mmCIF file of C-alpha atoms in Angstrom:
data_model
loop_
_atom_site.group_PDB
_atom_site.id
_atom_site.type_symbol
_atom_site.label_atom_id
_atom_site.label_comp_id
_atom_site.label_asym_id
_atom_site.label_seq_id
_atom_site.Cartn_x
_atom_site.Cartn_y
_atom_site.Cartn_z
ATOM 1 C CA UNK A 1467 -8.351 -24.782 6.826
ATOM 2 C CA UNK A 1468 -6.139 -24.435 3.976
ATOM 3 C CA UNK A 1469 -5.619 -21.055 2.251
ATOM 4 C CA UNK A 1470 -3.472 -20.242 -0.899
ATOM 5 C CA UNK A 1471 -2.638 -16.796 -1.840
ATOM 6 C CA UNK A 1472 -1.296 -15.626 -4.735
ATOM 7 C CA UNK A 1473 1.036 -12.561 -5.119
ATOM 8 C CA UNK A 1474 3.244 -11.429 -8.542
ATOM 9 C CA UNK A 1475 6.896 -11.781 -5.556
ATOM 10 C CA UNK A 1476 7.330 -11.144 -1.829
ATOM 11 C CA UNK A 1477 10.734 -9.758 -2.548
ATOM 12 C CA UNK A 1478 9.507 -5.705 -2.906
ATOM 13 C CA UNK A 1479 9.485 -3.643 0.034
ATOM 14 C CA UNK A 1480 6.274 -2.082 -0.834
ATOM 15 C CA UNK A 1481 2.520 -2.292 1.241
ATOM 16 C CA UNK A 1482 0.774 -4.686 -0.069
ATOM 17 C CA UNK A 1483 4.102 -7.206 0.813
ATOM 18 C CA UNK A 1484 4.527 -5.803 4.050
ATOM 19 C CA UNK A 1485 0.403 -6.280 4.773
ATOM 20 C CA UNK A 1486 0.504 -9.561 3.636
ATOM 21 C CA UNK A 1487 3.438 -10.546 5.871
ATOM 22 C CA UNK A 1488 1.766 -8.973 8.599
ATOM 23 C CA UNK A 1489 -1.236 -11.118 8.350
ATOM 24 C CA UNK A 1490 0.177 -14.624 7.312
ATOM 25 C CA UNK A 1491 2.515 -14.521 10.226
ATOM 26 C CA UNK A 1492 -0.505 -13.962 12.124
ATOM 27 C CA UNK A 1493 -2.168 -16.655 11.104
ATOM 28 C CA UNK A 1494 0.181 -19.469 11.426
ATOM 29 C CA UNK A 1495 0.759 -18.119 15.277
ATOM 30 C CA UNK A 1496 -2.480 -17.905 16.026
ATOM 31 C CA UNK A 1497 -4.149 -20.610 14.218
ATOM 32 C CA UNK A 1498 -3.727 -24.220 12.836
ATOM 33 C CA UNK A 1499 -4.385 -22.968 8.936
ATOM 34 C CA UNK A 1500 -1.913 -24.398 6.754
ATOM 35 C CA UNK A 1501 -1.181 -21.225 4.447
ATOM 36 C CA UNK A 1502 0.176 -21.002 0.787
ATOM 37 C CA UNK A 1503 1.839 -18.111 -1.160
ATOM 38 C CA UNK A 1504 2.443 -18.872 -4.824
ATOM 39 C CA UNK A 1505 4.588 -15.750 -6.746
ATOM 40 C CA UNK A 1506 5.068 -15.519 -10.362
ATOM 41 C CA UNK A 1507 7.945 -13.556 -10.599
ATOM 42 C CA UNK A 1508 11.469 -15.106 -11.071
ATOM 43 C CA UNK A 1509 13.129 -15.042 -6.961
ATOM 44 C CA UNK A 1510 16.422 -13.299 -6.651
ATOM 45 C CA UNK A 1511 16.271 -13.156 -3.098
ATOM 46 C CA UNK A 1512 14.618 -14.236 0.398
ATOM 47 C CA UNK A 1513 11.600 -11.932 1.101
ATOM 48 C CA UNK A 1514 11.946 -8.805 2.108
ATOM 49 C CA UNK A 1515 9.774 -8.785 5.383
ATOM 50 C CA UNK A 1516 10.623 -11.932 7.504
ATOM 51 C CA UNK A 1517 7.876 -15.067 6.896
ATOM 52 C CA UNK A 1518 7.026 -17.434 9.793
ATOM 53 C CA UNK A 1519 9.128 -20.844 8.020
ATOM 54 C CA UNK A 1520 5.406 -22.392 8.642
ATOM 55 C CA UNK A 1521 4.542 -20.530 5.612
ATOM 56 C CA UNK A 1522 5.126 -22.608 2.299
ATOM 57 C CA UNK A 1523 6.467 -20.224 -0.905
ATOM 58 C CA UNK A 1524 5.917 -21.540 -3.858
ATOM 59 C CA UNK A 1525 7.139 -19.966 -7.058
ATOM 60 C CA UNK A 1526 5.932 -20.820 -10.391
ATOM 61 C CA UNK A 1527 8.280 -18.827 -12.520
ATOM 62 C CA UNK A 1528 6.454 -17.202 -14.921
ATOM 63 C CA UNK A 1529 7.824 -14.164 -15.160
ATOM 64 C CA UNK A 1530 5.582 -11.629 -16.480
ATOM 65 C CA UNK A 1531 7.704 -8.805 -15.434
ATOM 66 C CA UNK A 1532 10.700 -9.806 -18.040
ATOM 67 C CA UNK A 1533 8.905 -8.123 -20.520
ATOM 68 C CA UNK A 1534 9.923 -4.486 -20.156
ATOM 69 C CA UNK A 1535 8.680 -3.033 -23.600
ATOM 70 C CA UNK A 1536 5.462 -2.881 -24.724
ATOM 71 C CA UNK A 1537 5.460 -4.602 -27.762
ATOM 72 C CA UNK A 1538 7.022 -7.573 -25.658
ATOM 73 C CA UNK A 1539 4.477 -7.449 -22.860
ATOM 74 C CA UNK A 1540 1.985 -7.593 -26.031
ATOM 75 C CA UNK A 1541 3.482 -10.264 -27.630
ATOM 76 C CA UNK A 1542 3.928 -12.984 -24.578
ATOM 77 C CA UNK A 1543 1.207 -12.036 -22.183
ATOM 78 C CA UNK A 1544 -1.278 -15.067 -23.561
ATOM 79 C CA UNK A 1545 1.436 -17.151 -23.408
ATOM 80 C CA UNK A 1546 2.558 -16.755 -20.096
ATOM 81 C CA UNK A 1547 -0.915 -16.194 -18.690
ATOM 82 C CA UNK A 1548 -1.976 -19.619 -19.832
ATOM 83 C CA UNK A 1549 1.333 -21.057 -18.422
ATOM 84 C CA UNK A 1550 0.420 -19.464 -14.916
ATOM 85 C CA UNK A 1551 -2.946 -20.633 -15.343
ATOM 86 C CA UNK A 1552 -1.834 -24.267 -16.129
ATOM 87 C CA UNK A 1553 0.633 -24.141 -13.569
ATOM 88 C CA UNK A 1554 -2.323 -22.832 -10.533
ATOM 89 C CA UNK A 1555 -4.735 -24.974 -11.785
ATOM 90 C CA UNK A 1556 -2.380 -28.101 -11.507
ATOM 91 C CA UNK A 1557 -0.738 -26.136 -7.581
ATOM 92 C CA UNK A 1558 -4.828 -26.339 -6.848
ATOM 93 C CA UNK A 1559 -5.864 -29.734 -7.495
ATOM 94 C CA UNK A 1560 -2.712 -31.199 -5.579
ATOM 95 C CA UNK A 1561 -3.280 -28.573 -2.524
ATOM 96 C CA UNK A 1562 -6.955 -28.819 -2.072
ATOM 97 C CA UNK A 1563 -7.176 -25.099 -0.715
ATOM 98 C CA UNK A 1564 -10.385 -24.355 0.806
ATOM 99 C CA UNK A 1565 -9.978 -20.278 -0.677
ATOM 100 C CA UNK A 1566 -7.492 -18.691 -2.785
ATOM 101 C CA UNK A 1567 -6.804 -15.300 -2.480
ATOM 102 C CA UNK A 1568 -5.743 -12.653 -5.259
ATOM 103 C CA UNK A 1569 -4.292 -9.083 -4.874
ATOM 104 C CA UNK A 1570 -5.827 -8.609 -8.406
ATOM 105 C CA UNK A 1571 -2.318 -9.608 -9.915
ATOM 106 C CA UNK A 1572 -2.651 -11.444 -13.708
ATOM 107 C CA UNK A 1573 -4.656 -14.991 -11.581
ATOM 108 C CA UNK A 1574 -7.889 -12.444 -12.013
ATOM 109 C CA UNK A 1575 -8.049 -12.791 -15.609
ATOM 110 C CA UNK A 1576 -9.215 -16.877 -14.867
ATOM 111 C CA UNK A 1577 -9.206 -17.402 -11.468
ATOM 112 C CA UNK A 1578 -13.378 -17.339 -11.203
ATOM 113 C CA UNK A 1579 -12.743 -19.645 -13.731
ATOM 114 C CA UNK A 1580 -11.423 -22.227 -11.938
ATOM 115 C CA UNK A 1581 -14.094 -24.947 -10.469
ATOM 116 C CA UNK A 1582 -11.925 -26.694 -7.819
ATOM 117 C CA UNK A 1583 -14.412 -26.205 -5.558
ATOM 118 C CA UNK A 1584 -12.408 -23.532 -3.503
ATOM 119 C CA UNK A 1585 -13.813 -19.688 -2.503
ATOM 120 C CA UNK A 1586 -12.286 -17.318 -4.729
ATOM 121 C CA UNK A 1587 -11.437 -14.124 -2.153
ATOM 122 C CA UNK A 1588 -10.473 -10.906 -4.290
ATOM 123 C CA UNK A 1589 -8.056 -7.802 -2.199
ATOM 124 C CA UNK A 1590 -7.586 -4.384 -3.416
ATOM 125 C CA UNK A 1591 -4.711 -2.771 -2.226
ATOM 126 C CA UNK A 1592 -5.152 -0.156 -3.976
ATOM 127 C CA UNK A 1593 -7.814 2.169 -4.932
ATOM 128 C CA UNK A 1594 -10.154 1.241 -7.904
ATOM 129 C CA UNK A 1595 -8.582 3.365 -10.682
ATOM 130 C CA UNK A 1596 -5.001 3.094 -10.000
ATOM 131 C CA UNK A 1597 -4.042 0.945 -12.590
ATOM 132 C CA UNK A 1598 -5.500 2.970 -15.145
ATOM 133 C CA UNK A 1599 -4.512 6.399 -13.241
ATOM 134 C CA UNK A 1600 -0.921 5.219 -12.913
ATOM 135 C CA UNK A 1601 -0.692 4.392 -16.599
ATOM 136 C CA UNK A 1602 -2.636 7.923 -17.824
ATOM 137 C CA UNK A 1603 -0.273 9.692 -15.303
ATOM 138 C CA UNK A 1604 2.831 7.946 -16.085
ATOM 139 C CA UNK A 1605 2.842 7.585 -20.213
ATOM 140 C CA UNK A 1606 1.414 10.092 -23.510
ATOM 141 C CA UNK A 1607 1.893 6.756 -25.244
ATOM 142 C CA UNK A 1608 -2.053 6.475 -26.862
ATOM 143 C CA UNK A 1609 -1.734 2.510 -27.251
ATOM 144 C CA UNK A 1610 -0.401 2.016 -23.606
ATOM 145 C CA UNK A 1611 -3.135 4.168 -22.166
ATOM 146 C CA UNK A 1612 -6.328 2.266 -24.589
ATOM 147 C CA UNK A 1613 -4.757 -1.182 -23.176
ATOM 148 C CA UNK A 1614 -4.778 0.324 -19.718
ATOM 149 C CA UNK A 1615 -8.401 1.530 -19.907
ATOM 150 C CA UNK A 1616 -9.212 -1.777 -21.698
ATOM 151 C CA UNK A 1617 -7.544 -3.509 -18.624
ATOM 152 C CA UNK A 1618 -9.684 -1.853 -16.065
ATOM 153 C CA UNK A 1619 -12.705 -2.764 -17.654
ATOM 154 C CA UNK A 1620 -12.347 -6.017 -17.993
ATOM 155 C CA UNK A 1621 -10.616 -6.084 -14.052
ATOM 156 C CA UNK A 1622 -14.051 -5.090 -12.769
ATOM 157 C CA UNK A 1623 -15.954 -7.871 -14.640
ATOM 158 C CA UNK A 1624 -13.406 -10.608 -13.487
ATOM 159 C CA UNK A 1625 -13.561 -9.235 -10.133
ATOM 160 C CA UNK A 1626 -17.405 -9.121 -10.090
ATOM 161 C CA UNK A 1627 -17.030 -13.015 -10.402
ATOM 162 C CA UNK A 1628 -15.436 -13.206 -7.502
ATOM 163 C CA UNK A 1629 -17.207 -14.816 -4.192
ATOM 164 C CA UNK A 1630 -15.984 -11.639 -2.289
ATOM 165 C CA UNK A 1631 -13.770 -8.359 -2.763
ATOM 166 C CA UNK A 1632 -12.225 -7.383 0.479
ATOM 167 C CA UNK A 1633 -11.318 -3.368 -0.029
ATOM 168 C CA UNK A 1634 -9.013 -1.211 2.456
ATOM 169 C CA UNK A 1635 -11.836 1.539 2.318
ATOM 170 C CA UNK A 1636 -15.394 1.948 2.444
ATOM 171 C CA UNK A 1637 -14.779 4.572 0.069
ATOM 172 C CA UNK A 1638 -12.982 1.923 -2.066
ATOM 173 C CA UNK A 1639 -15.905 -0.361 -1.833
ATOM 174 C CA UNK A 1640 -18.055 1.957 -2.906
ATOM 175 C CA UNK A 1641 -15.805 2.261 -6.586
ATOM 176 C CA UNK A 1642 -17.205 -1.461 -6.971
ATOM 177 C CA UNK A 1643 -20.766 -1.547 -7.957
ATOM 178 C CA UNK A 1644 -20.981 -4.622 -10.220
ATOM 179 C CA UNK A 1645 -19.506 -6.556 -6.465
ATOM 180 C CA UNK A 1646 -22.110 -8.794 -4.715
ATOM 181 C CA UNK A 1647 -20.140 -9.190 -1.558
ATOM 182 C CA UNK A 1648 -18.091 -6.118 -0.355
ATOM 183 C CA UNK A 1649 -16.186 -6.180 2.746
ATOM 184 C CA UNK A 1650 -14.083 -3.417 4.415
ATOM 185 C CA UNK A 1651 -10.952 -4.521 6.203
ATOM 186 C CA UNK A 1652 -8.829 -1.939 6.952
ATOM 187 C CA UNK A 1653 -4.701 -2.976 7.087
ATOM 188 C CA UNK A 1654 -3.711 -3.484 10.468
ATOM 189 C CA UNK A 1655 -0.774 -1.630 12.260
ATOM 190 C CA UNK A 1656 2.226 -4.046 11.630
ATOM 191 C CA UNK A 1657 3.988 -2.757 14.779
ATOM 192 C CA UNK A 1658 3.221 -2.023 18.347
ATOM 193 C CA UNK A 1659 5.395 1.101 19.692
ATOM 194 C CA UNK A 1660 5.965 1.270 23.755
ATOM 195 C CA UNK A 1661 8.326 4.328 23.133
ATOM 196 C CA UNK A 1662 6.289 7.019 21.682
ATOM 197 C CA UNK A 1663 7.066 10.789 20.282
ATOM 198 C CA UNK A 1664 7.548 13.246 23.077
ATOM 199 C CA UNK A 1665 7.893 16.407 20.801
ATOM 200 C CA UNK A 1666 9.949 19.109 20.841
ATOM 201 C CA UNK A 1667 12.768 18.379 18.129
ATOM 202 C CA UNK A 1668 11.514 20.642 15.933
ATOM 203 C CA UNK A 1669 11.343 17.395 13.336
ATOM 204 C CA UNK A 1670 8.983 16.734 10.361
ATOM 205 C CA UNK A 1671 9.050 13.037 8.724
ATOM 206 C CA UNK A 1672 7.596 11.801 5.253
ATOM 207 C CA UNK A 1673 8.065 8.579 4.105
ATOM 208 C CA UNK A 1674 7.106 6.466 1.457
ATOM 209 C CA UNK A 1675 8.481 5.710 -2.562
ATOM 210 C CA UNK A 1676 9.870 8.413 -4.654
ATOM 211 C CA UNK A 1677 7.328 8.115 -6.869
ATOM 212 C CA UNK A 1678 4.832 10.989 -8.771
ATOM 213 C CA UNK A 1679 1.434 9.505 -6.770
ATOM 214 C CA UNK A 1680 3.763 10.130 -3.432
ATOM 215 C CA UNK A 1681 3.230 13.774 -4.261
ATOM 216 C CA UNK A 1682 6.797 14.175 -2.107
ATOM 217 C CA UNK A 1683 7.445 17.436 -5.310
ATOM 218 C CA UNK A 1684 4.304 19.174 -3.535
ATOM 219 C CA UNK A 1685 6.001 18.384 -0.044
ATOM 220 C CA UNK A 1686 9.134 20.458 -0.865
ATOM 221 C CA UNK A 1687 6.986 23.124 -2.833
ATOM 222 C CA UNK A 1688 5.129 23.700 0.631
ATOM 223 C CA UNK A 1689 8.433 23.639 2.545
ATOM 224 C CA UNK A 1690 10.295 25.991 -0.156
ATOM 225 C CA UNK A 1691 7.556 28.370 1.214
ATOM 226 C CA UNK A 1692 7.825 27.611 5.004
ATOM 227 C CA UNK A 1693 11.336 26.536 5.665
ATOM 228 C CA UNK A 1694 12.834 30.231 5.779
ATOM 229 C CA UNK A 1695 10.574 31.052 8.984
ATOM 230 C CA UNK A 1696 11.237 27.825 11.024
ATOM 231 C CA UNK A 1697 15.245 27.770 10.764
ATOM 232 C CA UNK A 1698 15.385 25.289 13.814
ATOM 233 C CA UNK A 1699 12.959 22.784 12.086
ATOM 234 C CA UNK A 1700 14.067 20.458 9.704
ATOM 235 C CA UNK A 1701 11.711 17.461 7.162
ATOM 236 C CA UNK A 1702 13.316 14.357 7.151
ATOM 237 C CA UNK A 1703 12.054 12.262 3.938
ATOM 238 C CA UNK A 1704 12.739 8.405 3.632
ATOM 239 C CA UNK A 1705 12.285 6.138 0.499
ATOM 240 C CA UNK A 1706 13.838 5.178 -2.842
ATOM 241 C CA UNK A 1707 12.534 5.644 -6.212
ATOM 242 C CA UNK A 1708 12.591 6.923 -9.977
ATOM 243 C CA UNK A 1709 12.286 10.429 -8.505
ATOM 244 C CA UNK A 1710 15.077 11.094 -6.322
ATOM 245 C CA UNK A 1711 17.102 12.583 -8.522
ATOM 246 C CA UNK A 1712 14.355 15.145 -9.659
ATOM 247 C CA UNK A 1713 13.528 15.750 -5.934
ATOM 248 C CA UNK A 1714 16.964 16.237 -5.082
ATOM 249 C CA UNK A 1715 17.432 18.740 -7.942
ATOM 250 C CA UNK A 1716 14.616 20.814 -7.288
ATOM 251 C CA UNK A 1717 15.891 21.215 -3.739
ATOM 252 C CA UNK A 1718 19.286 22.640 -5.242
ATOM 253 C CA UNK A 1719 17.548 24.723 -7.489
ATOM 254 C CA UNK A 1720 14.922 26.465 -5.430
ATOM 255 C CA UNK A 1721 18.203 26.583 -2.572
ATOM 256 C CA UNK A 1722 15.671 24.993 -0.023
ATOM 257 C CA UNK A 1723 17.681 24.680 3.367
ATOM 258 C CA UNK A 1724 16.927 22.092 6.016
ATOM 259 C CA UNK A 1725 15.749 18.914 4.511
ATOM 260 C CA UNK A 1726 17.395 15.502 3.561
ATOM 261 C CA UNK A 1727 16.328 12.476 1.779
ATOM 262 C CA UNK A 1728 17.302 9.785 3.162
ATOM 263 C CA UNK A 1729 17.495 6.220 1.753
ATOM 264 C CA UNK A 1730 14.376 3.998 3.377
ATOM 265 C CA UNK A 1731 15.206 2.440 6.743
ATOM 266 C CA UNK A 1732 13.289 -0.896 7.575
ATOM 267 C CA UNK A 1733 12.535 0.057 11.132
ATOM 268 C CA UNK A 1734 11.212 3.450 10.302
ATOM 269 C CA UNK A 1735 9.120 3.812 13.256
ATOM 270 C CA UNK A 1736 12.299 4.697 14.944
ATOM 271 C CA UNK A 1737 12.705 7.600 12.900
ATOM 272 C CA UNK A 1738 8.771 8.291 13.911
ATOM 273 C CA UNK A 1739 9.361 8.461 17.329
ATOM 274 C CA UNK A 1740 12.314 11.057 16.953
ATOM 275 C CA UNK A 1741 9.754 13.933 15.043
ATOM 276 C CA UNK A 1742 7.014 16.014 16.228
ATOM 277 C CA UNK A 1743 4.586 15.139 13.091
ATOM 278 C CA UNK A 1744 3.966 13.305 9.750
ATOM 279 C CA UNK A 1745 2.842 14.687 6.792
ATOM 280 C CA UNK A 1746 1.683 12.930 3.613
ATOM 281 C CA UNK A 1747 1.323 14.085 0.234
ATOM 282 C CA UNK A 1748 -0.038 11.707 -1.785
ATOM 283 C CA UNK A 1749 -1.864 12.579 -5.147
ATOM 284 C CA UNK A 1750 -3.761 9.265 -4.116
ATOM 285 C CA UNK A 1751 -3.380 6.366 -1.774
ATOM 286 C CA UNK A 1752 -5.250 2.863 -1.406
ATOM 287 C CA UNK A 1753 -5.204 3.260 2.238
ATOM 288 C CA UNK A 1754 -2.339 5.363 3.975
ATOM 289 C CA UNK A 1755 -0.506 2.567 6.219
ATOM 290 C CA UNK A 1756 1.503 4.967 7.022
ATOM 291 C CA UNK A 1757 -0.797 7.521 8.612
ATOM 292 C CA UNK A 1758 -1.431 4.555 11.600
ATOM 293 C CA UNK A 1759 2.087 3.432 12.035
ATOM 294 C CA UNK A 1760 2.772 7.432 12.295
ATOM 295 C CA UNK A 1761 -0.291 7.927 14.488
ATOM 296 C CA UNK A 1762 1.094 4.314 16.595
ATOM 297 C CA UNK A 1763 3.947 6.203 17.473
ATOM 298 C CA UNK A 1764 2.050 9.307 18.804
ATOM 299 C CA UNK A 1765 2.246 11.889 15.652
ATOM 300 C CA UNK A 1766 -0.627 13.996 14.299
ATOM 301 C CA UNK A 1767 -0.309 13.889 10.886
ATOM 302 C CA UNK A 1768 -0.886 16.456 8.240
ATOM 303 C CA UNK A 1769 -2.959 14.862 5.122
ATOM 304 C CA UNK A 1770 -4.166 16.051 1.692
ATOM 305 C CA UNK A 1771 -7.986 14.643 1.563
ATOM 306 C CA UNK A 1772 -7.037 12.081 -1.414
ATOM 307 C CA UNK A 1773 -8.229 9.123 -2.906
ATOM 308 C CA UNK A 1774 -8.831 7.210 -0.688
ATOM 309 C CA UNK A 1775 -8.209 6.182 3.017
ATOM 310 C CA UNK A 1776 -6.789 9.840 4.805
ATOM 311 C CA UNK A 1777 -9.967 11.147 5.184
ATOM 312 C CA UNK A 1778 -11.200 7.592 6.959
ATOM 313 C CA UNK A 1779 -8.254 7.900 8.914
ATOM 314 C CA UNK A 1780 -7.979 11.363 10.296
ATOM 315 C CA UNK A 1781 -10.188 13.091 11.910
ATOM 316 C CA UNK A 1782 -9.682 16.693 10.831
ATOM 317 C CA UNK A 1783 -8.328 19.017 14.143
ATOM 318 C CA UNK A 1784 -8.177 16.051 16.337
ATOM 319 C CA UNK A 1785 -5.475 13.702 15.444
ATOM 320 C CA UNK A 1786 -4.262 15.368 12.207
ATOM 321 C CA UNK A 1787 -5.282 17.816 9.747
ATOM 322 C CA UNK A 1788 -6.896 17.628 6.225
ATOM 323 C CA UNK A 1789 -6.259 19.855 3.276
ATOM 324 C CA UNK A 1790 -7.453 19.833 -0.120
ATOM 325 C CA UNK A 1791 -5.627 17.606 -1.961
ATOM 326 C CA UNK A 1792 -3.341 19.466 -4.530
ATOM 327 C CA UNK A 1793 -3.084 23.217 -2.588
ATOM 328 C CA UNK A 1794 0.346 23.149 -1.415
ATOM 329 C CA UNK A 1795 -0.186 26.319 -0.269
ATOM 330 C CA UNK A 1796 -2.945 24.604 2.516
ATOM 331 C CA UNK A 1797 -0.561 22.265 3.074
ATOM 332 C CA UNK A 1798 1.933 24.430 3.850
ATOM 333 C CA UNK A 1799 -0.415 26.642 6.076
ATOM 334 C CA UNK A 1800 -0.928 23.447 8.079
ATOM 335 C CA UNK A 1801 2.507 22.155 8.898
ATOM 336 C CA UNK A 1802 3.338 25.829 10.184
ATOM 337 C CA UNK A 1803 -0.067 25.506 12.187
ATOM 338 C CA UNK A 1804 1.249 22.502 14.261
ATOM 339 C CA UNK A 1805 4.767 24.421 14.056
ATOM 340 C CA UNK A 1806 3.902 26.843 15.571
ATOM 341 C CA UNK A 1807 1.516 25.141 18.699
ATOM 342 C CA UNK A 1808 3.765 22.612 20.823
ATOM 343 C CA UNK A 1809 0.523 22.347 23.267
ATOM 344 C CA UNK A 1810 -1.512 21.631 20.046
ATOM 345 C CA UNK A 1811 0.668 19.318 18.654
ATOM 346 C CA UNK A 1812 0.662 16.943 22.408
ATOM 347 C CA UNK A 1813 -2.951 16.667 22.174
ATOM 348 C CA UNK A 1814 -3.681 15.480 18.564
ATOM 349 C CA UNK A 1815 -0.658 13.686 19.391
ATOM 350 C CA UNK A 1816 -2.559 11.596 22.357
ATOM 351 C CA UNK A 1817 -5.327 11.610 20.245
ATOM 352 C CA UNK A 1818 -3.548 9.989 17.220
ATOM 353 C CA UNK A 1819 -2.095 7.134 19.501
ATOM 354 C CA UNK A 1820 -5.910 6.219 20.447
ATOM 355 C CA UNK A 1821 -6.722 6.189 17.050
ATOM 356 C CA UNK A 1822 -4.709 3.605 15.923
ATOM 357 C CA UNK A 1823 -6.178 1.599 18.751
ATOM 358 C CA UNK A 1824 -8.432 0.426 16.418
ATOM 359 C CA UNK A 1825 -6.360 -0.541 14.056
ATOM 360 C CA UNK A 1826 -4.245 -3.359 16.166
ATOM 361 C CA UNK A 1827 -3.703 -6.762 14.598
ATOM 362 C CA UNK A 1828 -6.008 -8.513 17.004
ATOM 363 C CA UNK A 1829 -8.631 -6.594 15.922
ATOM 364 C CA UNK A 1830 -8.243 -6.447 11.982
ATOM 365 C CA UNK A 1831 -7.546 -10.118 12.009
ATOM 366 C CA UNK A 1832 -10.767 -11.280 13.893
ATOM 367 C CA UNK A 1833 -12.485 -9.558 10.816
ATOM 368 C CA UNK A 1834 -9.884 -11.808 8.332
ATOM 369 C CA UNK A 1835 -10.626 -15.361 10.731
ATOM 370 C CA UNK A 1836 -14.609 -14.803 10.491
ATOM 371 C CA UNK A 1837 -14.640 -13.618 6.831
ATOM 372 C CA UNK A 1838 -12.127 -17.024 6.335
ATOM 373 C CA UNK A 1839 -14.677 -19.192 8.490
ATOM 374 C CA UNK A 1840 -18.160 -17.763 6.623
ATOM 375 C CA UNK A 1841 -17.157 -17.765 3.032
ATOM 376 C CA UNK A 1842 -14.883 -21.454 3.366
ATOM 377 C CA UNK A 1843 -18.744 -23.014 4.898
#
């Protein structure tokens, strides 16, 4: 079986690269596919999460991210879509792929399009309104935010067109009416940990970008109200992002003691196994990979109920605990809850590790292999 998959660059440190990795190195040890990634974006450097050499890269140099203003996203979008789309069309004919895949990058716009005579496999990394959500969230500008909702409607026709949408959620999959053939495939762990947390450090971790939808400003608003109580506990944060420099100000300004950002660390499950519990703080997530590798390594975690994959996750007062998404002081109330309970904290902790059980490679990627075998028939 051949199988293409198409991705904007494999350079970013982010999820949806890290997933993908996870599952294509998979694949070409465990089977005979012959696999295909084919980026747009101009490559500066080797990917950032090691690819099996089996794996053939192909980039097509379109470069859609060159265009940093508006007006010059506006002005060369058509242009370089119908280069990409020239450029696939022509990768397609000479590959013969039995299914392409798309992360719902700029291929959806024509990819149903496209009679090769391949399956066309859509995956949502995200949840269904986050492109729209980001853009509302992250610009007043009126035009930006009417292209943006423009955008979204015509994403959920294109991807209606599709012979199959594979979502992270069920919740997700439930965002996508207009979808004929919905699958839910949660991401798989993309580690196994022998060494797991033994508590008692007195050690809270966060990780993730420094971005608004990371919610890490609500994180340090819960702490600002905790941190004076605990003085032998400390929250370790790790990631990079537009935000750091806000974050890092507000901890100055509100003279919060005991917490440090720290830049991101590729084998963060190391830093995992050194703390007694995770806690995420996201406005919104399209899954919450991080809530398994976390639980992998034996930590309850501490969740705001958001959009969408902690509450799929977690089971609230076994291997973590819920909160209303936005009440930091909740959130707050449940860190000092696990703080305060070592013998609690052991047994979600036990709990957490069989959780992600069912989230091992092995048993996420028999899902991928007999969605791959049905759809390619």
């Amino acid at each position: 079986m051949r199988l293409l998959y198409c991705i904007p660059s494999l350079e970013n440190c982010g999820g949806t690269e890290r997933v993908l990795t996870t599952r294509l190195n998979y694949l070409a040890e465990h089977t005979s596919y012959s696999l295909y990634v084919v980026t747009t974006e101009r490559q500066l450097s080797p990917p950032y999460f090691k690819l099996n050499p089996e794996i053939s890269v192909i980039n097509l140099d379109i470069n859609f991210e060159e265009d940093n203003t508006l007006g010059a996203k506006l002005l060369n979008y058509k242009r370089r879509l119908r280069l990409y789309k020239e450029k696939l069309s022509e990768l397609i004919r000479e590959l013969k792929p039995d299914i392409v895949t798309s992360m719902l990058s700029h291929e959806i716009d024509f990819l149903s399009n496209l009679e090769d005579g391949s399956a066309k496999i859509g995956e949502n990394h995200f949840n269904r309104n986050f492109r729209y959500e980001f853009v509302k969230n992250n610009s007043k500008n009126i035009l930006r935010r009417t292209i943006a909702k423009c955008r979204d409607f015509v994403l959920g026709y294109n991807v209606s067109k599709l012979d199959a949408l594979v979502t992270l959620t069920q919740e997700d999959a439930d965002a996508w009416p207009d979808v004929v053939k919905k699958l839910v495939i949660p991401n798989p762990l993309s580690f196994t940990q022998k060494q797991k947390s033994r508590g008692g450090s007195k050690q809270i971790v966060a990780a993730g970008r420094l971005t608004r939808e990371k919610g890490f400003d609500m994180l340090l608003d819960a702490w600002r109200l905790i941190f004076k109580f605990y003085p032998d506990w400390s929250l370790m944060i790790y990631g990079e992002g537009d935000e750091r420099e806000g974050l890092q100000s507000f901890i100055q300004s509100q003279g919060i003691e005991n917490v440090c950002i720290h830049p991101f660390v590729p084998n963060i499950s190391d830093k995992f196994v050194e703390s007694d519990f995770y806690v995420l703080s996201s406005r919104f997530e399209g899954f919450g990979l991080v809530i398994i590798e976390a639980m992998e390594c034996g930590l309850p975690v501490v969740a705001f109920d958001c959009q969408s994959g902690p509450g799929e996750i977690i089971t609230d007062g076994k291997d973590g605990i819920l909160v209303k998404i936005g009440d930091v002081v909740a959130l707050a109330d449940a860190m000092r809850c696990l703080m305060d309970d070592g013998r609690l904290r052991s047994a979600m902790g036990l709990s957490a590790i069989e959780k992600a059980n069912r989230y091992s490679i092995d048993n996420i990627m028999s899902k991928w292999i007999n969605l791959y075998r049905t759809i390619s028939c």
